[in-house]
């Protein structure tokens, strides 16, 4: 899953329009998260909310005259094709996330029901959940490995470069989200963005979070705590809500691009 984009050497020309300046501020804020954010459910939800705001701003930016003029130009054809491919790819990542979370939540709700009623084949249901988690983790790790970014030819129109940068930042967050959900080794900073934008060395470490904590408890069963299961379900619900809102903004954003091109 290759993402092509152009990293801008200069900030977006804010003199063109206040909306462009606003988008540049949002991108700067999102880039700053790679230095300060930790991998926690609240941090990821916060970043997802910021991504939603960014794509709503990008949607407004697309509607401006200078962007409307730049998109259909022949010299920007390749960049626009990459933009459309990228928007579809990100929607796919969003759907993969939502499907995985929904599957896990369904299993957790069944286990909680058995814990409350204190009857049923709890051990069997826990094994079923762990088997499902193993399959999900394997799938997510494959997606993470496929999130390879390569720099392509520089976009001829700087007014479009901002959209490629937004795509790179969005993909980097999904990389962080998938690592968080699977509990796999992840970088202390957004590795994809760091490698491309700052060339900084990043260190990686295994995660301990709501997902991995419940995995460990389920594997031992003796330390199974209802409270931790409820915390994880709440975490999943928060992530689902954020992803659903982001998905709506992504769809609106893609439709605006297609409408501008007259598709």
Short mmCIF file of N, CA, C and O in Angstrom, two decimals, residues 39 68 80 127-128 180 205-206 222 228:
data_model
loop_
_atom_site.label_atom_id
_atom_site.label_comp_id
_atom_site.label_asym_id
_atom_site.label_seq_id
_atom_site.Cartn_x
_atom_site.Cartn_y
_atom_site.Cartn_z
N UNK A 39 1.07 6.84 22.93
CA UNK A 39 0.11 5.90 22.35
C UNK A 39 -0.89 5.49 23.43
O UNK A 39 -0.70 4.54 24.17
N UNK A 68 -10.00 24.94 -7.38
CA UNK A 68 -10.89 24.52 -8.47
C UNK A 68 -10.20 24.67 -9.82
O UNK A 68 -10.41 23.87 -10.73
N UNK A 80 -3.46 14.49 -9.16
CA UNK A 80 -4.88 14.36 -8.82
C UNK A 80 -5.29 12.89 -8.76
O UNK A 80 -6.06 12.48 -7.89
N UNK A 127 -11.67 -18.34 24.84
CA UNK A 127 -10.82 -18.92 23.80
C UNK A 127 -11.24 -18.44 22.41
O UNK A 127 -10.39 -18.15 21.55
N UNK A 128 -12.55 -18.34 22.23
CA UNK A 128 -13.07 -17.85 20.95
C UNK A 128 -12.62 -16.41 20.70
O UNK A 128 -12.23 -16.04 19.58
N UNK A 180 -1.53 0.11 17.97
CA UNK A 180 -2.17 0.21 19.28
C UNK A 180 -3.17 -0.93 19.48
O UNK A 180 -3.20 -1.59 20.53
N UNK A 205 9.00 0.30 20.80
CA UNK A 205 8.83 -0.50 22.00
C UNK A 205 7.47 -1.17 21.96
O UNK A 205 6.55 -0.72 21.29
N UNK A 206 7.35 -2.30 22.67
CA UNK A 206 6.08 -3.01 22.74
C UNK A 206 5.10 -2.20 23.59
O UNK A 206 5.49 -1.52 24.53
N UNK A 222 -7.42 -16.59 35.47
CA UNK A 222 -7.50 -16.45 36.93
C UNK A 222 -7.57 -14.99 37.35
O UNK A 222 -8.13 -14.68 38.40
N UNK A 228 -11.67 -4.25 33.79
CA UNK A 228 -10.79 -4.07 32.64
C UNK A 228 -11.52 -4.36 31.32
O UNK A 228 -11.26 -3.72 30.30
#
